[in-house]
Amino acid sequence: MINLVVRIVLAAGGSLAALFVAQDSPNFGVVQGMLSTVVLVCVVGIIVLWRWKKEE
């Protein structure tokens, strides 16, 4: 289950990284990791804000 979530987050980060950096560049993995972290933070933030709005 967690493997599927990690693959989806990395795929989203990889597709965003491909917009900024060539896939064959040496630092593509670093950029992919950073953007995957940004995607994960955005998803968690949306979930938190959505649940916070439901409680009000």
PDB file with SEQRES, HELIX, SHEET and CRYST1 records, atoms N, CA, C and O in Angstrom:
SEQRES   1 A   56  MET ILE ASN LEU VAL VAL ARG ILE VAL LEU ALA ALA GLY          
SEQRES   2 A   56  GLY SER LEU ALA ALA LEU PHE VAL ALA GLN ASP SER PRO          
SEQRES   3 A   56  ASN PHE GLY VAL VAL GLN GLY MET LEU SER THR VAL VAL          
SEQRES   4 A   56  LEU VAL CYS VAL VAL GLY ILE ILE VAL LEU TRP ARG TRP          
SEQRES   5 A   56  LYS LYS GLU GLU                                              
HELIX    1 AA1 ILE A    2  PHE A   20  1                                  19    
HELIX    2 AA2 PHE A   28  GLU A   55  1                                  28    
CRYST1    1.000    1.000    1.000  90.00  90.00  90.00 P 1           1          
ATOM      1  N   MET A   1       0.823  -1.196   0.000  1.00  0.00           N  
ATOM      2  CA  MET A   1       0.000   0.000   0.000  1.00  0.00           C  
ATOM      3  C   MET A   1       0.869   1.263   0.000  1.00  0.00           C  
ATOM      4  O   MET A   1       0.669   2.176  -0.801  1.00  0.00           O  
ATOM      5  N   ILE A   2       1.841   1.288   0.922  1.00  0.00           N  
ATOM      6  CA  ILE A   2       2.710   2.457   0.984  1.00  0.00           C  
ATOM      7  C   ILE A   2       3.567   2.563  -0.276  1.00  0.00           C  
ATOM      8  O   ILE A   2       3.945   3.659  -0.689  1.00  0.00           O  
ATOM      9  N   ASN A   3       3.870   1.416  -0.879  1.00  0.00           N  
ATOM     10  CA  ASN A   3       4.652   1.404  -2.116  1.00  0.00           C  
ATOM     11  C   ASN A   3       3.906   2.139  -3.233  1.00  0.00           C  
ATOM     12  O   ASN A   3       4.514   2.871  -4.013  1.00  0.00           O  
ATOM     13  N   LEU A   4       2.614   1.943  -3.304  1.00  0.00           N  
ATOM     14  CA  LEU A   4       1.802   2.609  -4.316  1.00  0.00           C  
ATOM     15  C   LEU A   4       1.796   4.122  -4.103  1.00  0.00           C  
ATOM     16  O   LEU A   4       1.912   4.885  -5.062  1.00  0.00           O  
ATOM     17  N   VAL A   5       1.663   4.552  -2.859  1.00  0.00           N  
ATOM     18  CA  VAL A   5       1.653   5.983  -2.555  1.00  0.00           C  
ATOM     19  C   VAL A   5       2.996   6.614  -2.907  1.00  0.00           C  
ATOM     20  O   VAL A   5       3.046   7.701  -3.483  1.00  0.00           O  
ATOM     21  N   VAL A   6       4.078   5.931  -2.559  1.00  0.00           N  
ATOM     22  CA  VAL A   6       5.416   6.455  -2.868  1.00  0.00           C  
ATOM     23  C   VAL A   6       5.623   6.542  -4.369  1.00  0.00           C  
ATOM     24  O   VAL A   6       6.194   7.518  -4.856  1.00  0.00           O  
ATOM     25  N   ARG A   7       5.173   5.547  -5.107  1.00  0.00           N  
ATOM     26  CA  ARG A   7       5.313   5.586  -6.569  1.00  0.00           C  
ATOM     27  C   ARG A   7       4.531   6.740  -7.186  1.00  0.00           C  
ATOM     28  O   ARG A   7       5.011   7.388  -8.116  1.00  0.00           O  
ATOM     29  N   ILE A   8       3.327   6.999  -6.674  1.00  0.00           N  
ATOM     30  CA  ILE A   8       2.510   8.092  -7.208  1.00  0.00           C  
ATOM     31  C   ILE A   8       3.168   9.438  -6.918  1.00  0.00           C  
ATOM     32  O   ILE A   8       3.221  10.306  -7.789  1.00  0.00           O  
ATOM     33  N   VAL A   9       3.669   9.613  -5.697  1.00  0.00           N  
ATOM     34  CA  VAL A   9       4.325  10.872  -5.336  1.00  0.00           C  
ATOM     35  C   VAL A   9       5.589  11.076  -6.160  1.00  0.00           C  
ATOM     36  O   VAL A   9       5.841  12.182  -6.637  1.00  0.00           O  
ATOM     37  N   LEU A  10       6.389  10.026  -6.334  1.00  0.00           N  
ATOM     38  CA  LEU A  10       7.608  10.151  -7.137  1.00  0.00           C  
ATOM     39  C   LEU A  10       7.292  10.388  -8.611  1.00  0.00           C  
ATOM     40  O   LEU A  10       8.025  11.104  -9.294  1.00  0.00           O  
ATOM     41  N   ALA A  11       6.214   9.798  -9.102  1.00  0.00           N  
ATOM     42  CA  ALA A  11       5.837  10.039 -10.494  1.00  0.00           C  
ATOM     43  C   ALA A  11       5.419  11.492 -10.693  1.00  0.00           C  
ATOM     44  O   ALA A  11       5.767  12.112 -11.698  1.00  0.00           O  
ATOM     45  N   ALA A  12       4.672  12.032  -9.731  1.00  0.00           N  
ATOM     46  CA  ALA A  12       4.282  13.442  -9.821  1.00  0.00           C  
ATOM     47  C   ALA A  12       5.508  14.344  -9.727  1.00  0.00           C  
ATOM     48  O   ALA A  12       5.626  15.317 -10.472  1.00  0.00           O  
ATOM     49  N   GLY A  13       6.416  14.023  -8.817  1.00  0.00           N  
ATOM     50  CA  GLY A  13       7.646  14.813  -8.700  1.00  0.00           C  
ATOM     51  C   GLY A  13       8.521  14.692  -9.923  1.00  0.00           C  
ATOM     52  O   GLY A  13       9.147  15.668 -10.336  1.00  0.00           O  
ATOM     53  N   GLY A  14       8.578  13.501 -10.517  1.00  0.00           N  
ATOM     54  CA  GLY A  14       9.371  13.301 -11.721  1.00  0.00           C  
ATOM     55  C   GLY A  14       8.824  14.050 -12.917  1.00  0.00           C  
ATOM     56  O   GLY A  14       9.583  14.589 -13.723  1.00  0.00           O  
ATOM     57  N   SER A  15       7.508  14.083 -13.031  1.00  0.00           N  
ATOM     58  CA  SER A  15       6.929  14.812 -14.163  1.00  0.00           C  
ATOM     59  C   SER A  15       7.110  16.314 -13.998  1.00  0.00           C  
ATOM     60  O   SER A  15       7.305  17.028 -14.982  1.00  0.00           O  
ATOM     61  N   LEU A  16       7.049  16.797 -12.763  1.00  0.00           N  
ATOM     62  CA  LEU A  16       7.322  18.219 -12.540  1.00  0.00           C  
ATOM     63  C   LEU A  16       8.801  18.540 -12.745  1.00  0.00           C  
ATOM     64  O   LEU A  16       9.140  19.586 -13.300  1.00  0.00           O  
ATOM     65  N   ALA A  17       9.674  17.651 -12.303  1.00  0.00           N  
ATOM     66  CA  ALA A  17      11.111  17.874 -12.471  1.00  0.00           C  
ATOM     67  C   ALA A  17      11.495  17.870 -13.941  1.00  0.00           C  
ATOM     68  O   ALA A  17      12.409  18.591 -14.342  1.00  0.00           O  
ATOM     69  N   ALA A  18      10.819  17.078 -14.743  1.00  0.00           N  
ATOM     70  CA  ALA A  18      11.120  17.020 -16.176  1.00  0.00           C  
ATOM     71  C   ALA A  18      10.803  18.345 -16.879  1.00  0.00           C  
ATOM     72  O   ALA A  18      11.332  18.621 -17.955  1.00  0.00           O  
ATOM     73  N   LEU A  19       9.943  19.155 -16.272  1.00  0.00           N  
ATOM     74  CA  LEU A  19       9.658  20.471 -16.850  1.00  0.00           C  
ATOM     75  C   LEU A  19      10.822  21.438 -16.671  1.00  0.00           C  
ATOM     76  O   LEU A  19      10.990  22.357 -17.473  1.00  0.00           O  
ATOM     77  N   PHE A  20      11.624  21.243 -15.630  1.00  0.00           N  
ATOM     78  CA  PHE A  20      12.682  22.183 -15.293  1.00  0.00           C  
ATOM     79  C   PHE A  20      14.085  21.679 -15.611  1.00  0.00           C  
ATOM     80  O   PHE A  20      14.974  22.473 -15.920  1.00  0.00           O  
ATOM     81  N   VAL A  21      14.292  20.351 -15.537  1.00  0.00           N  
ATOM     82  CA  VAL A  21      15.623  19.773 -15.683  1.00  0.00           C  
ATOM     83  C   VAL A  21      15.546  18.628 -16.682  1.00  0.00           C  
ATOM     84  O   VAL A  21      14.563  17.888 -16.706  1.00  0.00           O  
ATOM     85  N   ALA A  22      16.576  18.478 -17.505  1.00  0.00           N  
ATOM     86  CA  ALA A  22      16.627  17.354 -18.437  1.00  0.00           C  
ATOM     87  C   ALA A  22      16.752  16.041 -17.660  1.00  0.00           C  
ATOM     88  O   ALA A  22      17.438  15.978 -16.639  1.00  0.00           O  
ATOM     89  N   GLN A  23      16.084  14.993 -18.153  1.00  0.00           N  
ATOM     90  CA  GLN A  23      16.064  13.728 -17.427  1.00  0.00           C  
ATOM     91  C   GLN A  23      17.427  13.045 -17.385  1.00  0.00           C  
ATOM     92  O   GLN A  23      17.670  12.222 -16.502  1.00  0.00           O  
ATOM     93  N   ASP A  24      18.307  13.363 -18.305  1.00  0.00           N  
ATOM     94  CA  ASP A  24      19.622  12.732 -18.302  1.00  0.00           C  
ATOM     95  C   ASP A  24      20.681  13.561 -17.569  1.00  0.00           C  
ATOM     96  O   ASP A  24      21.860  13.207 -17.580  1.00  0.00           O  
ATOM     97  N   SER A  25      20.271  14.650 -16.939  1.00  0.00           N  
ATOM     98  CA  SER A  25      21.245  15.447 -16.179  1.00  0.00           C  
ATOM     99  C   SER A  25      21.572  14.750 -14.856  1.00  0.00           C  
ATOM    100  O   SER A  25      20.751  14.004 -14.323  1.00  0.00           O  
ATOM    101  N   PRO A  26      22.761  14.994 -14.337  1.00  0.00           N  
ATOM    102  CA  PRO A  26      23.181  14.279 -13.121  1.00  0.00           C  
ATOM    103  C   PRO A  26      22.371  14.636 -11.872  1.00  0.00           C  
ATOM    104  O   PRO A  26      22.293  13.832 -10.943  1.00  0.00           O  
ATOM    105  N   ASN A  27      21.775  15.813 -11.834  1.00  0.00           N  
ATOM    106  CA  ASN A  27      21.041  16.208 -10.642  1.00  0.00           C  
ATOM    107  C   ASN A  27      19.530  16.025 -10.775  1.00  0.00           C  
ATOM    108  O   ASN A  27      18.772  16.610 -10.001  1.00  0.00           O  
ATOM    109  N   PHE A  28      19.087  15.236 -11.726  1.00  0.00           N  
ATOM    110  CA  PHE A  28      17.655  15.025 -11.914  1.00  0.00           C  
ATOM    111  C   PHE A  28      17.032  14.347 -10.697  1.00  0.00           C  
ATOM    112  O   PHE A  28      15.918  14.694 -10.303  1.00  0.00           O  
ATOM    113  N   GLY A  29      17.728  13.396 -10.101  1.00  0.00           N  
ATOM    114  CA  GLY A  29      17.206  12.693  -8.929  1.00  0.00           C  
ATOM    115  C   GLY A  29      17.013  13.617  -7.739  1.00  0.00           C  
ATOM    116  O   GLY A  29      16.057  13.474  -6.976  1.00  0.00           O  
ATOM    117  N   VAL A  30      17.930  14.567  -7.586  1.00  0.00           N  
ATOM    118  CA  VAL A  30      17.818  15.527  -6.483  1.00  0.00           C  
ATOM    119  C   VAL A  30      16.614  16.430  -6.688  1.00  0.00           C  
ATOM    120  O   VAL A  30      15.843  16.665  -5.757  1.00  0.00           O  
ATOM    121  N   VAL A  31      16.453  16.932  -7.892  1.00  0.00           N  
ATOM    122  CA  VAL A  31      15.319  17.806  -8.197  1.00  0.00           C  
ATOM    123  C   VAL A  31      14.011  17.023  -8.071  1.00  0.00           C  
ATOM    124  O   VAL A  31      13.017  17.555  -7.575  1.00  0.00           O  
ATOM    125  N   GLN A  32      14.005  15.779  -8.514  1.00  0.00           N  
ATOM    126  CA  GLN A  32      12.812  14.942  -8.389  1.00  0.00           C  
ATOM    127  C   GLN A  32      12.459  14.731  -6.915  1.00  0.00           C  
ATOM    128  O   GLN A  32      11.287  14.787  -6.544  1.00  0.00           O  
ATOM    129  N   GLY A  33      13.445  14.493  -6.094  1.00  0.00           N  
ATOM    130  CA  GLY A  33      13.197  14.313  -4.668  1.00  0.00           C  
ATOM    131  C   GLY A  33      12.653  15.563  -4.009  1.00  0.00           C  
ATOM    132  O   GLY A  33      11.740  15.490  -3.186  1.00  0.00           O  
ATOM    133  N   MET A  34      13.216  16.722  -4.369  1.00  0.00           N  
ATOM    134  CA  MET A  34      12.729  17.979  -3.793  1.00  0.00           C  
ATOM    135  C   MET A  34      11.295  18.260  -4.221  1.00  0.00           C  
ATOM    136  O   MET A  34      10.463  18.647  -3.401  1.00  0.00           O  
ATOM    137  N   LEU A  35      11.008  18.066  -5.499  1.00  0.00           N  
ATOM    138  CA  LEU A  35       9.656  18.340  -5.970  1.00  0.00           C  
ATOM    139  C   LEU A  35       8.653  17.301  -5.469  1.00  0.00           C  
ATOM    140  O   LEU A  35       7.476  17.615  -5.296  1.00  0.00           O  
ATOM    141  N   SER A  36       9.099  16.083  -5.237  1.00  0.00           N  
ATOM    142  CA  SER A  36       8.223  15.077  -4.634  1.00  0.00           C  
ATOM    143  C   SER A  36       7.862  15.473  -3.208  1.00  0.00           C  
ATOM    144  O   SER A  36       6.732  15.268  -2.766  1.00  0.00           O  
ATOM    145  N   THR A  37       8.824  16.039  -2.496  1.00  0.00           N  
ATOM    146  CA  THR A  37       8.551  16.527  -1.146  1.00  0.00           C  
ATOM    147  C   THR A  37       7.550  17.677  -1.175  1.00  0.00           C  
ATOM    148  O   THR A  37       6.664  17.756  -0.324  1.00  0.00           O  
ATOM    149  N   VAL A  38       7.691  18.556  -2.145  1.00  0.00           N  
ATOM    150  CA  VAL A  38       6.746  19.668  -2.283  1.00  0.00           C  
ATOM    151  C   VAL A  38       5.342  19.140  -2.596  1.00  0.00           C  
ATOM    152  O   VAL A  38       4.358  19.627  -2.041  1.00  0.00           O  
ATOM    153  N   VAL A  39       5.252  18.155  -3.477  1.00  0.00           N  
ATOM    154  CA  VAL A  39       3.947  17.554  -3.802  1.00  0.00           C  
ATOM    155  C   VAL A  39       3.328  16.925  -2.562  1.00  0.00           C  
ATOM    156  O   VAL A  39       2.135  17.089  -2.307  1.00  0.00           O  
ATOM    157  N   LEU A  40       4.139  16.203  -1.788  1.00  0.00           N  
ATOM    158  CA  LEU A  40       3.636  15.557  -0.578  1.00  0.00           C  
ATOM    159  C   LEU A  40       3.160  16.588   0.435  1.00  0.00           C  
ATOM    160  O   LEU A  40       2.119  16.392   1.062  1.00  0.00           O  
ATOM    161  N   VAL A  41       3.891  17.674   0.610  1.00  0.00           N  
ATOM    162  CA  VAL A  41       3.488  18.730   1.544  1.00  0.00           C  
ATOM    163  C   VAL A  41       2.187  19.382   1.091  1.00  0.00           C  
ATOM    164  O   VAL A  41       1.324  19.680   1.917  1.00  0.00           O  
ATOM    165  N   CYS A  42       2.040  19.604  -0.194  1.00  0.00           N  
ATOM    166  CA  CYS A  42       0.804  20.195  -0.715  1.00  0.00           C  
ATOM    167  C   CYS A  42      -0.389  19.278  -0.494  1.00  0.00           C  
ATOM    168  O   CYS A  42      -1.465  19.743  -0.116  1.00  0.00           O  
ATOM    169  N   VAL A  43      -0.214  17.986  -0.724  1.00  0.00           N  
ATOM    170  CA  VAL A  43      -1.308  17.031  -0.521  1.00  0.00           C  
ATOM    171  C   VAL A  43      -1.704  16.981   0.945  1.00  0.00           C  
ATOM    172  O   VAL A  43      -2.891  17.001   1.271  1.00  0.00           O  
ATOM    173  N   VAL A  44      -0.719  16.915   1.831  1.00  0.00           N  
ATOM    174  CA  VAL A  44      -1.019  16.890   3.271  1.00  0.00           C  
ATOM    175  C   VAL A  44      -1.699  18.193   3.693  1.00  0.00           C  
ATOM    176  O   VAL A  44      -2.644  18.167   4.482  1.00  0.00           O  
ATOM    177  N   GLY A  45      -1.233  19.320   3.179  1.00  0.00           N  
ATOM    178  CA  GLY A  45      -1.856  20.609   3.502  1.00  0.00           C  
ATOM    179  C   GLY A  45      -3.300  20.686   3.039  1.00  0.00           C  
ATOM    180  O   GLY A  45      -4.154  21.206   3.757  1.00  0.00           O  
ATOM    181  N   ILE A  46      -3.579  20.177   1.857  1.00  0.00           N  
ATOM    182  CA  ILE A  46      -4.957  20.178   1.351  1.00  0.00           C  
ATOM    183  C   ILE A  46      -5.844  19.300   2.223  1.00  0.00           C  
ATOM    184  O   ILE A  46      -6.974  19.674   2.533  1.00  0.00           O  
ATOM    185  N   ILE A  47      -5.340  18.136   2.619  1.00  0.00           N  
ATOM    186  CA  ILE A  47      -6.126  17.242   3.476  1.00  0.00           C  
ATOM    187  C   ILE A  47      -6.408  17.898   4.825  1.00  0.00           C  
ATOM    188  O   ILE A  47      -7.532  17.834   5.322  1.00  0.00           O  
ATOM    189  N   VAL A  48      -5.397  18.527   5.418  1.00  0.00           N  
ATOM    190  CA  VAL A  48      -5.579  19.182   6.715  1.00  0.00           C  
ATOM    191  C   VAL A  48      -6.577  20.322   6.611  1.00  0.00           C  
ATOM    192  O   VAL A  48      -7.470  20.437   7.450  1.00  0.00           O  
ATOM    193  N   LEU A  49      -6.443  21.158   5.605  1.00  0.00           N  
ATOM    194  CA  LEU A  49      -7.377  22.274   5.457  1.00  0.00           C  
ATOM    195  C   LEU A  49      -8.788  21.804   5.156  1.00  0.00           C  
ATOM    196  O   LEU A  49      -9.757  22.419   5.603  1.00  0.00           O  
ATOM    197  N   TRP A  50      -8.914  20.721   4.404  1.00  0.00           N  
ATOM    198  CA  TRP A  50     -10.229  20.189   4.080  1.00  0.00           C  
ATOM    199  C   TRP A  50     -10.914  19.655   5.335  1.00  0.00           C  
ATOM    200  O   TRP A  50     -12.100  19.903   5.554  1.00  0.00           O  
ATOM    201  N   ARG A  51     -10.166  18.922   6.158  1.00  0.00           N  
ATOM    202  CA  ARG A  51     -10.746  18.390   7.398  1.00  0.00           C  
ATOM    203  C   ARG A  51     -11.037  19.496   8.393  1.00  0.00           C  
ATOM    204  O   ARG A  51     -12.013  19.413   9.139  1.00  0.00           O  
ATOM    205  N   TRP A  52     -10.201  20.541   8.418  1.00  0.00           N  
ATOM    206  CA  TRP A  52     -10.407  21.663   9.327  1.00  0.00           C  
ATOM    207  C   TRP A  52     -11.686  22.410   8.953  1.00  0.00           C  
ATOM    208  O   TRP A  52     -12.431  22.846   9.831  1.00  0.00           O  
ATOM    209  N   LYS A  53     -11.942  22.559   7.658  1.00  0.00           N  
ATOM    210  CA  LYS A  53     -13.155  23.244   7.211  1.00  0.00           C  
ATOM    211  C   LYS A  53     -14.401  22.433   7.535  1.00  0.00           C  
ATOM    212  O   LYS A  53     -15.446  23.005   7.844  1.00  0.00           O  
ATOM    213  N   LYS A  54     -14.303  21.086   7.467  1.00  0.00           N  
ATOM    214  CA  LYS A  54     -15.450  20.240   7.777  1.00  0.00           C  
ATOM    215  C   LYS A  54     -15.856  20.341   9.239  1.00  0.00           C  
ATOM    216  O   LYS A  54     -17.038  20.212   9.557  1.00  0.00           O  
ATOM    217  N   GLU A  55     -14.892  20.571  10.144  1.00  0.00           N  
ATOM    218  CA  GLU A  55     -15.187  20.610  11.574  1.00  0.00           C  
ATOM    219  C   GLU A  55     -15.899  21.895  11.981  1.00  0.00           C  
ATOM    220  O   GLU A  55     -16.579  21.921  13.007  1.00  0.00           O  
ATOM    221  N   GLU A  56     -15.758  22.947  11.207  1.00  0.00           N  
ATOM    222  CA  GLU A  56     -16.375  24.228  11.587  1.00  0.00           C  
ATOM    223  C   GLU A  56     -17.851  24.252  11.345  1.00  0.00           C  
ATOM    224  O   GLU A  56     -18.504  25.260  11.616  1.00  0.00           O  
TER     225      GLU A  56                                                      
END                                                                             
